[in-house]
Amino acid sequence: MKRVLIITYYWPPNGGAGVQRWLKFAKYLPASGWKPVIYTPSNPELIIADPGLERDVPKEAEVIRRPIREPYAIYKWVTGRKGEKVHAGFLNEKKARGGLLDKLAIWVRGNLFIPDARVAWVRPSIRFLTKYLGDHPVDAIVSTGPPHSMHLIARALHRATGIRWIADFRDPWTNIDFYHQLRLSRRADARHRGMEEAVLREADVVVGVGWTMAAELAEPAGRPVEVITNGYDPDDIPEPPVPVDDLFSLVHVGSMNAARDVPMLWRALAGLCRSDASFAERLRLRFVGAVDRSALRSIAAAGLADKVERIGVVDHARAMQEMQRARVLLLALNDAPNARGILTSKLFEYLAVGRPIIAVGPKDGDAFRVLLGRDAVFLDRTDTPEPERLRELFAHAAPVAGESSTYARDVLTRELACLL
């Protein structure tokens, strides 16, 4: 069996979206003749604990864990957030911040920790893995980012050994939606862009999760970029199926940050409630994950505060159950310049559980391309939702046809194996 070194920050018992892609690739790679060798921190920032994901690590896998030093203790001390998790995407669940100390922390993150807060792990990882590869050769190296420091580790190993290198981008680097919020100096911006271009040009293969991202990365790469989308694992679909809610539940799974707020949808649902008392009685807005205070204010402004149910952060198995229980699922893409290229694994899991979807995002984007022809209402942020179409979605209690195998994780892994 051939061996592939996979350099990833996110690995169980950490949970969340960042883990899923390469955990599932690792699960199915042995069936294609590849033994996954996982290199990951032993003490990462624990964003979401989900130890149940360990069951997907195949028995063939070798997992190497090495300590990492991260600056988040300093960040929390500077900002006074000693007891809080460090959220991605500037999510604000609690007290409103944005003062001088927060601005300083953002400046430090963008200008001193380049490309990201895990950069201190790069040199010790290169030293350790150079020795490891001398004793335990591999046939290919994969790095997956963010954090994009993982690519810097792989680049150094590739330069030293010539081993085939695949750089996988789950999210953009300099085109990420919050890049412009990092308060970068010209020098820092140039360093970010220089590192990104070096990775894109030196890797043997560059992979993106969507067509828009691939096109954007192809320009600095100077060549085509491969696309392997996110997907769903048939093993994760609840069996027996979870019964569909009797309530008119609109369920959002994952973080509802400020950029994902959908005030035009809240207003449309509020209008339906005013015109239809029975609809109003049954409507619930259920959030499975963290919710930004601004989104809650937006819902309250529409008059729907009493319809909100907050489940909080749950493990992946529970999240899949909540998806299957939903009357309708909400996919809200970030209101950001890169929204066209957002294509999360959540979308494919939504399709797999067979529930109707309300999606909000650009109609020339990748998510629209995937949802076209399926049981979904797709809105851009300038649309006024049609009340009757919304009512039809909520009235549809019977499961709709689940997703075909096109986006199944085992199928996608076979595509990956062809690139290794």
Coordinates of C-alpha atoms in Angstrom, one line a residue:
M1 CA 0.0 0.0 0.0
K2 CA 1.3 3.5 -0.9
R3 CA 1.8 6.1 1.8
V4 CA 0.5 9.7 1.8
L5 CA 1.5 12.2 4.5
I6 CA -1.4 14.5 5.2
I7 CA -0.5 17.7 7.1
T8 CA -3.6 19.1 8.8
Y9 CA -4.3 21.3 11.8
Y10 CA -7.9 20.0 12.2
W11 CA -8.3 16.4 13.4
P12 CA -10.4 14.6 16.0
P13 CA -11.2 15.0 18.8
N14 CA -11.6 18.5 17.3
G15 CA -14.9 18.8 15.5
G16 CA -16.5 21.3 13.1
A17 CA -16.4 21.8 9.4
G18 CA -12.6 22.0 9.2
V19 CA -12.2 18.4 10.2
Q20 CA -14.7 16.7 7.9
R21 CA -13.0 16.9 4.5
W22 CA -9.7 15.2 5.3
L23 CA -11.1 12.9 7.9
K24 CA -13.4 11.5 5.3
F25 CA -10.7 11.3 2.6
A26 CA -8.5 9.4 5.1
K27 CA -11.4 7.1 5.9
Y28 CA -11.8 6.0 2.3
L29 CA -8.2 6.3 1.0
P30 CA -7.2 2.7 2.0
A31 CA -9.9 1.4 -0.4
S32 CA -7.9 3.1 -3.2
G33 CA -4.6 1.6 -2.1
W34 CA -3.3 4.5 0.1
K35 CA -2.3 4.4 3.7
P36 CA -2.9 7.9 5.3
V37 CA -0.2 9.2 7.6
I38 CA -1.7 12.1 9.5
Y39 CA 0.5 14.9 10.9
T40 CA -1.5 17.1 13.3
P41 CA -1.0 19.0 16.6
S42 CA -1.3 17.2 19.9
N43 CA -2.6 20.3 21.7
P44 CA -4.6 22.4 19.2
E45 CA -7.1 25.1 20.2
L46 CA -10.2 23.0 20.8
I47 CA -12.9 24.8 18.9
I48 CA -15.6 22.1 19.1
A49 CA -15.0 18.8 21.0
D50 CA -16.3 15.9 18.9
P51 CA -14.5 12.7 20.0
G52 CA -17.1 10.5 18.3
L53 CA -15.4 11.4 15.0
E54 CA -12.5 9.1 16.0
R55 CA -14.6 6.2 14.7
D56 CA -14.0 7.4 11.1
V57 CA -10.2 7.2 11.4
P58 CA -9.3 4.0 9.5
K59 CA -7.4 1.2 11.2
E60 CA -4.7 1.5 8.5
A61 CA -4.0 5.2 9.4
E62 CA -0.9 6.3 11.3
V63 CA -1.5 9.5 13.3
I64 CA 1.5 11.6 14.4
R65 CA 0.7 14.2 17.0
R66 CA 3.3 16.9 17.8
P67 CA 3.0 19.8 20.3
I68 CA 2.2 23.3 18.9
R69 CA 2.7 26.7 20.6
E70 CA -0.2 29.1 19.8
P71 CA -0.6 32.8 20.6
Y72 CA -4.2 32.6 21.7
A73 CA -3.4 32.9 25.4
I74 CA -1.8 36.3 24.6
Y75 CA -4.8 37.3 22.4
K76 CA -7.3 36.5 25.2
W77 CA -5.2 38.4 27.8
V78 CA -4.9 41.5 25.5
T79 CA -8.7 41.5 24.7
G80 CA -9.9 40.4 28.2
R81 CA -11.5 37.2 26.7
K82 CA -9.7 34.7 28.9
G83 CA -12.7 32.4 29.2
E84 CA -13.8 32.5 25.6
K85 CA -13.2 30.4 22.5
V86 CA -11.5 32.2 19.6
H87 CA -14.2 32.1 16.9
A88 CA -13.5 32.2 13.2
G89 CA -15.0 34.9 11.1
F90 CA -15.3 37.5 13.9
L91 CA -18.4 35.8 15.4
N92 CA -19.9 37.9 18.3
E93 CA -22.2 35.8 20.5
K94 CA -21.9 37.9 23.7
K95 CA -21.1 41.4 24.7
A96 CA -20.4 43.8 21.8
R97 CA -16.7 44.5 21.4
G98 CA -14.7 46.3 18.7
G99 CA -12.7 48.6 21.0
L100 CA -9.0 49.5 20.8
L101 CA -7.8 46.2 22.2
D102 CA -9.8 44.2 19.7
K103 CA -8.4 46.3 16.9
L104 CA -4.9 45.8 18.2
A105 CA -5.4 42.0 18.4
I106 CA -6.6 41.9 14.8
W107 CA -3.6 44.0 13.7
V108 CA -1.3 41.6 15.5
R109 CA -3.0 38.6 14.0
G110 CA -2.7 39.9 10.4
N111 CA 0.7 41.6 10.6
L112 CA 2.9 39.5 12.9
F113 CA 1.5 36.0 12.5
I114 CA 1.9 35.5 8.8
P115 CA 0.2 33.6 7.3
D116 CA -1.7 32.8 10.4
A117 CA -1.5 32.1 14.2
R118 CA 0.0 28.6 13.6
V119 CA 3.2 29.8 11.9
A120 CA 5.3 29.0 15.0
W121 CA 4.6 25.3 14.2
V122 CA 6.2 25.5 10.8
R123 CA 10.0 25.2 11.6
P124 CA 9.7 22.5 14.3
S125 CA 7.4 20.5 12.0
I126 CA 9.9 20.8 9.1
R127 CA 12.7 19.5 11.4
F128 CA 10.7 16.6 12.7
L129 CA 9.2 15.5 9.4
T130 CA 12.5 15.8 7.5
K131 CA 13.9 13.2 9.9
Y132 CA 10.7 11.2 9.9
L133 CA 10.6 11.0 6.1
G134 CA 14.2 9.8 6.0
D135 CA 13.2 6.8 8.2
H136 CA 9.7 6.3 6.9
P137 CA 9.4 7.4 3.2
V138 CA 6.0 8.4 1.7
D139 CA 4.9 8.5 -1.9
A140 CA 3.0 11.8 -1.7
I141 CA 2.5 14.8 0.6
V142 CA -0.8 16.6 1.1
S143 CA -1.2 20.0 2.9
T144 CA -4.7 21.4 3.6
G145 CA -5.4 24.9 4.6
P146 CA -6.5 27.0 6.3
P147 CA -4.5 27.4 8.4
H148 CA -2.2 28.0 5.4
S149 CA 0.9 27.4 7.6
M150 CA 0.3 23.8 6.8
H151 CA 1.3 24.6 3.1
L152 CA 4.5 26.1 4.3
I153 CA 5.5 22.9 6.0
A154 CA 4.7 20.9 2.9
R155 CA 6.5 23.3 0.6
A156 CA 9.8 23.0 2.6
L157 CA 9.5 19.2 2.6
H158 CA 8.8 19.1 -1.1
R159 CA 11.8 21.4 -1.8
A160 CA 14.1 19.1 0.2
T161 CA 12.8 15.7 -1.0
G162 CA 11.1 16.2 -4.4
I163 CA 8.1 14.1 -3.1
R164 CA 4.9 14.8 -5.0
W165 CA 2.9 17.5 -3.2
I166 CA -0.8 18.3 -3.4
A167 CA -1.9 21.6 -1.8
D168 CA -5.6 21.5 -0.9
F169 CA -7.5 24.8 -0.3
R170 CA -10.7 24.4 1.8
D171 CA -11.0 28.2 1.9
P172 CA -9.2 31.0 0.0
W173 CA -6.0 32.7 1.3
T174 CA -5.9 36.3 0.3
N175 CA -9.4 36.2 -1.1
I176 CA -11.0 35.0 2.2
D177 CA -14.0 37.2 3.1
F178 CA -12.3 38.7 6.3
Y179 CA -8.9 39.3 4.7
H180 CA -9.7 43.0 4.3
Q181 CA -10.5 43.2 8.0
L182 CA -7.0 42.2 9.1
R183 CA -5.6 45.8 9.0
L184 CA -2.6 44.7 7.0
S185 CA 0.4 46.9 6.3
R186 CA 1.6 47.0 2.7
R187 CA 4.5 44.8 3.7
A188 CA 2.3 42.2 5.4
D189 CA -0.1 42.1 2.5
A190 CA 2.9 41.6 0.1
R191 CA 4.2 38.7 2.3
H192 CA 0.8 37.0 2.4
R193 CA 0.5 37.3 -1.4
G194 CA 4.1 36.2 -2.0
M195 CA 3.6 33.1 0.2
E196 CA 0.3 32.2 -1.5
E197 CA 1.8 32.5 -5.0
A198 CA 4.8 30.4 -4.0
V199 CA 2.6 27.6 -2.7
L200 CA 0.3 27.7 -5.8
R201 CA 3.2 27.6 -8.2
E202 CA 5.4 25.1 -6.5
A203 CA 2.9 22.4 -5.6
D204 CA 2.6 19.6 -8.1
V205 CA -1.2 19.8 -7.9
V206 CA -3.5 22.5 -6.4
V207 CA -7.0 21.5 -5.4
G208 CA -9.9 23.8 -4.5
V209 CA -13.4 22.9 -3.2
G210 CA -15.3 24.7 -5.9
W211 CA -15.2 26.0 -9.4
T212 CA -15.0 29.7 -8.5
M213 CA -12.2 29.2 -6.1
A214 CA -10.3 27.1 -8.6
A215 CA -10.6 29.9 -11.2
E216 CA -9.4 32.5 -8.7
L217 CA -6.4 30.4 -7.6
A218 CA -5.5 29.5 -11.2
E219 CA -4.4 33.1 -12.0
P220 CA -1.6 33.4 -9.3
A221 CA -0.8 29.6 -9.9
G222 CA -0.3 30.2 -13.6
R223 CA -2.1 26.9 -14.4
P224 CA -5.4 25.1 -14.0
V225 CA -6.5 24.1 -10.5
E226 CA -8.3 20.9 -9.8
V227 CA -11.8 20.8 -8.2
I228 CA -12.8 18.2 -5.7
T229 CA -15.9 19.5 -3.9
N230 CA -16.9 18.8 -0.3
G231 CA -19.5 16.1 0.1
Y232 CA -21.4 13.8 2.4
D233 CA -20.7 10.5 3.9
P234 CA -23.6 8.0 3.5
D235 CA -22.6 6.4 6.8
D236 CA -23.5 9.7 8.6
I237 CA -27.1 9.7 7.5
P238 CA -29.2 8.8 10.5
E239 CA -30.7 5.3 10.5
P240 CA -33.5 4.7 11.2
P241 CA -34.5 8.2 9.8
V242 CA -35.4 10.9 12.3
P243 CA -39.1 11.8 11.9
V244 CA -39.8 15.2 10.2
D245 CA -40.9 17.9 12.6
D246 CA -44.6 18.6 13.0
L247 CA -43.7 22.2 13.5
F248 CA -42.7 24.5 10.6
S249 CA -39.1 24.4 11.6
L250 CA -36.5 26.4 9.6
V251 CA -33.2 25.0 10.7
H252 CA -29.7 26.5 10.3
V253 CA -26.8 24.3 11.2
G254 CA -23.4 25.9 11.9
S255 CA -22.4 29.4 12.9
M256 CA -24.9 32.1 12.1
N257 CA -22.5 35.1 12.0
A258 CA -23.3 38.6 11.0
A259 CA -22.4 38.1 7.4
R260 CA -24.9 35.2 7.1
D261 CA -27.9 37.2 8.5
V262 CA -30.9 37.2 6.1
P263 CA -33.2 40.1 7.1
M264 CA -35.2 39.9 3.9
L265 CA -36.1 36.3 4.7
W266 CA -37.1 37.1 8.3
R267 CA -39.3 39.9 7.0
A268 CA -41.0 37.5 4.5
L269 CA -41.7 34.9 7.2
A270 CA -43.0 37.6 9.5
G271 CA -45.4 38.7 6.7
L272 CA -46.6 35.1 6.4
C273 CA -47.2 35.0 10.2
R274 CA -49.3 38.1 10.1
S275 CA -51.5 36.8 7.3
D276 CA -51.8 33.2 8.5
A277 CA -52.3 32.5 12.2
S278 CA -51.8 28.8 11.8
F279 CA -48.5 29.3 10.1
A280 CA -47.5 31.7 12.9
E281 CA -48.3 29.2 15.5
R282 CA -46.2 26.5 14.0
L283 CA -43.1 28.5 12.8
R284 CA -39.8 27.9 14.6
L285 CA -36.4 29.3 13.7
R286 CA -34.0 26.7 15.0
F287 CA -30.3 27.4 15.2
V288 CA -27.9 24.5 15.7
G289 CA -24.6 26.3 16.5
A290 CA -23.5 29.7 17.6
V291 CA -25.6 32.8 16.8
D292 CA -24.2 36.3 16.4
R293 CA -26.0 39.0 18.4
S294 CA -26.6 41.0 15.3
A295 CA -28.6 38.2 13.7
L296 CA -30.8 37.9 16.8
R297 CA -31.4 41.6 16.7
S298 CA -32.4 41.3 13.0
I299 CA -34.9 38.5 13.8
A300 CA -36.3 40.6 16.7
A301 CA -36.7 43.6 14.4
A302 CA -38.8 41.5 12.1
G303 CA -41.0 40.5 15.0
L304 CA -39.9 36.9 15.2
A305 CA -37.9 36.8 18.5
D306 CA -40.5 34.4 20.0
K307 CA -39.9 31.9 17.2
V308 CA -36.2 31.4 17.9
E309 CA -34.9 28.1 19.3
R310 CA -31.2 27.9 20.1
I311 CA -29.8 24.3 20.2
G312 CA -26.2 25.5 20.6
V313 CA -23.1 23.7 19.4
V314 CA -23.5 20.0 19.0
D315 CA -21.4 17.1 17.7
H316 CA -21.7 16.0 14.1
A317 CA -24.0 13.1 14.7
R318 CA -26.5 15.3 16.5
A319 CA -26.2 17.9 13.7
M320 CA -27.2 15.3 11.1
Q321 CA -30.2 14.4 13.2
E322 CA -31.3 18.0 13.4
M323 CA -30.9 18.3 9.6
Q324 CA -33.1 15.3 9.0
R325 CA -35.7 16.5 11.6
A326 CA -36.0 19.9 10.0
R327 CA -39.1 20.9 8.0
V328 CA -36.9 23.2 5.9
L329 CA -33.2 23.8 6.0
L330 CA -31.5 27.2 5.7
L331 CA -28.3 27.7 3.8
A332 CA -27.1 31.3 4.3
L333 CA -23.9 32.1 2.4
N334 CA -21.7 35.0 3.7
D335 CA -22.6 38.4 2.4
A336 CA -19.1 38.9 1.2
P337 CA -17.1 39.5 -2.0
N338 CA -16.1 35.8 -2.3
A339 CA -19.7 34.4 -1.8
R340 CA -19.8 33.1 -5.3
G341 CA -17.2 30.5 -4.4
I342 CA -18.6 29.3 -1.0
L343 CA -19.4 25.6 -1.2
T344 CA -19.5 24.1 2.2
S345 CA -19.9 20.4 3.2
K346 CA -23.1 21.4 4.9
L347 CA -24.8 22.0 1.6
F348 CA -24.1 18.4 0.5
E349 CA -25.3 17.0 3.8
Y350 CA -28.5 19.1 3.5
L351 CA -29.1 17.4 0.1
A352 CA -28.3 14.0 1.5
V353 CA -30.9 14.1 4.3
G354 CA -33.6 14.9 1.8
R355 CA -35.2 18.0 3.1
P356 CA -36.2 21.2 1.2
I357 CA -33.7 24.0 1.3
I358 CA -33.9 27.8 1.4
A359 CA -30.6 29.1 0.2
V360 CA -29.5 32.8 0.2
G361 CA -26.5 33.8 -1.9
P362 CA -25.4 34.9 -5.4
K363 CA -27.3 33.2 -8.3
D364 CA -24.1 33.0 -10.3
G365 CA -22.2 31.1 -7.6
D366 CA -21.2 27.5 -7.0
A367 CA -23.9 26.7 -4.5
F368 CA -26.6 27.8 -7.0
R369 CA -24.9 25.5 -9.6
V370 CA -25.2 22.5 -7.2
L371 CA -28.8 23.3 -6.1
L372 CA -30.2 23.9 -9.6
G373 CA -33.0 21.5 -10.3
R374 CA -33.4 20.4 -6.7
D375 CA -36.2 21.1 -4.2
A376 CA -34.9 24.4 -3.1
V377 CA -35.7 28.1 -3.1
F378 CA -32.6 30.1 -4.0
L379 CA -32.6 33.8 -3.1
D380 CA -30.1 36.6 -3.6
R381 CA -30.0 39.3 -1.1
T382 CA -32.0 41.7 -3.2
D383 CA -34.9 39.3 -3.7
T384 CA -38.3 39.5 -2.1
P385 CA -39.2 35.9 -1.3
E386 CA -42.6 34.7 -2.7
P387 CA -44.9 33.9 0.3
E388 CA -46.7 31.1 -1.5
R389 CA -43.4 29.3 -2.5
L390 CA -42.2 29.5 1.1
R391 CA -45.6 28.2 2.3
E392 CA -45.3 25.3 -0.1
L393 CA -41.8 24.3 1.2
F394 CA -43.0 24.2 4.8
A395 CA -46.1 22.2 3.9
H396 CA -43.9 19.5 2.4
A397 CA -43.6 17.0 5.2
A398 CA -42.6 13.9 3.1
P399 CA -38.9 13.4 2.5
V400 CA -37.6 14.5 -0.9
A401 CA -35.2 12.5 -2.9
G402 CA -31.8 12.3 -1.3
E403 CA -28.6 13.2 -3.1
S404 CA -27.1 10.8 -5.7
S405 CA -23.7 9.3 -5.2
T406 CA -22.0 12.1 -7.2
Y407 CA -21.0 13.9 -4.0
A408 CA -20.5 10.9 -1.8
R409 CA -17.2 11.0 0.1
D410 CA -16.1 7.6 -1.1
V411 CA -16.6 8.7 -4.8
L412 CA -14.8 12.0 -4.1
T413 CA -11.9 10.1 -2.5
R414 CA -11.4 8.0 -5.7
E415 CA -11.1 11.3 -7.6
L416 CA -8.4 12.4 -5.1
A417 CA -6.5 9.1 -5.4
C418 CA -6.1 9.7 -9.1
L419 CA -4.2 12.9 -8.3
L420 CA -1.8 11.4 -5.7

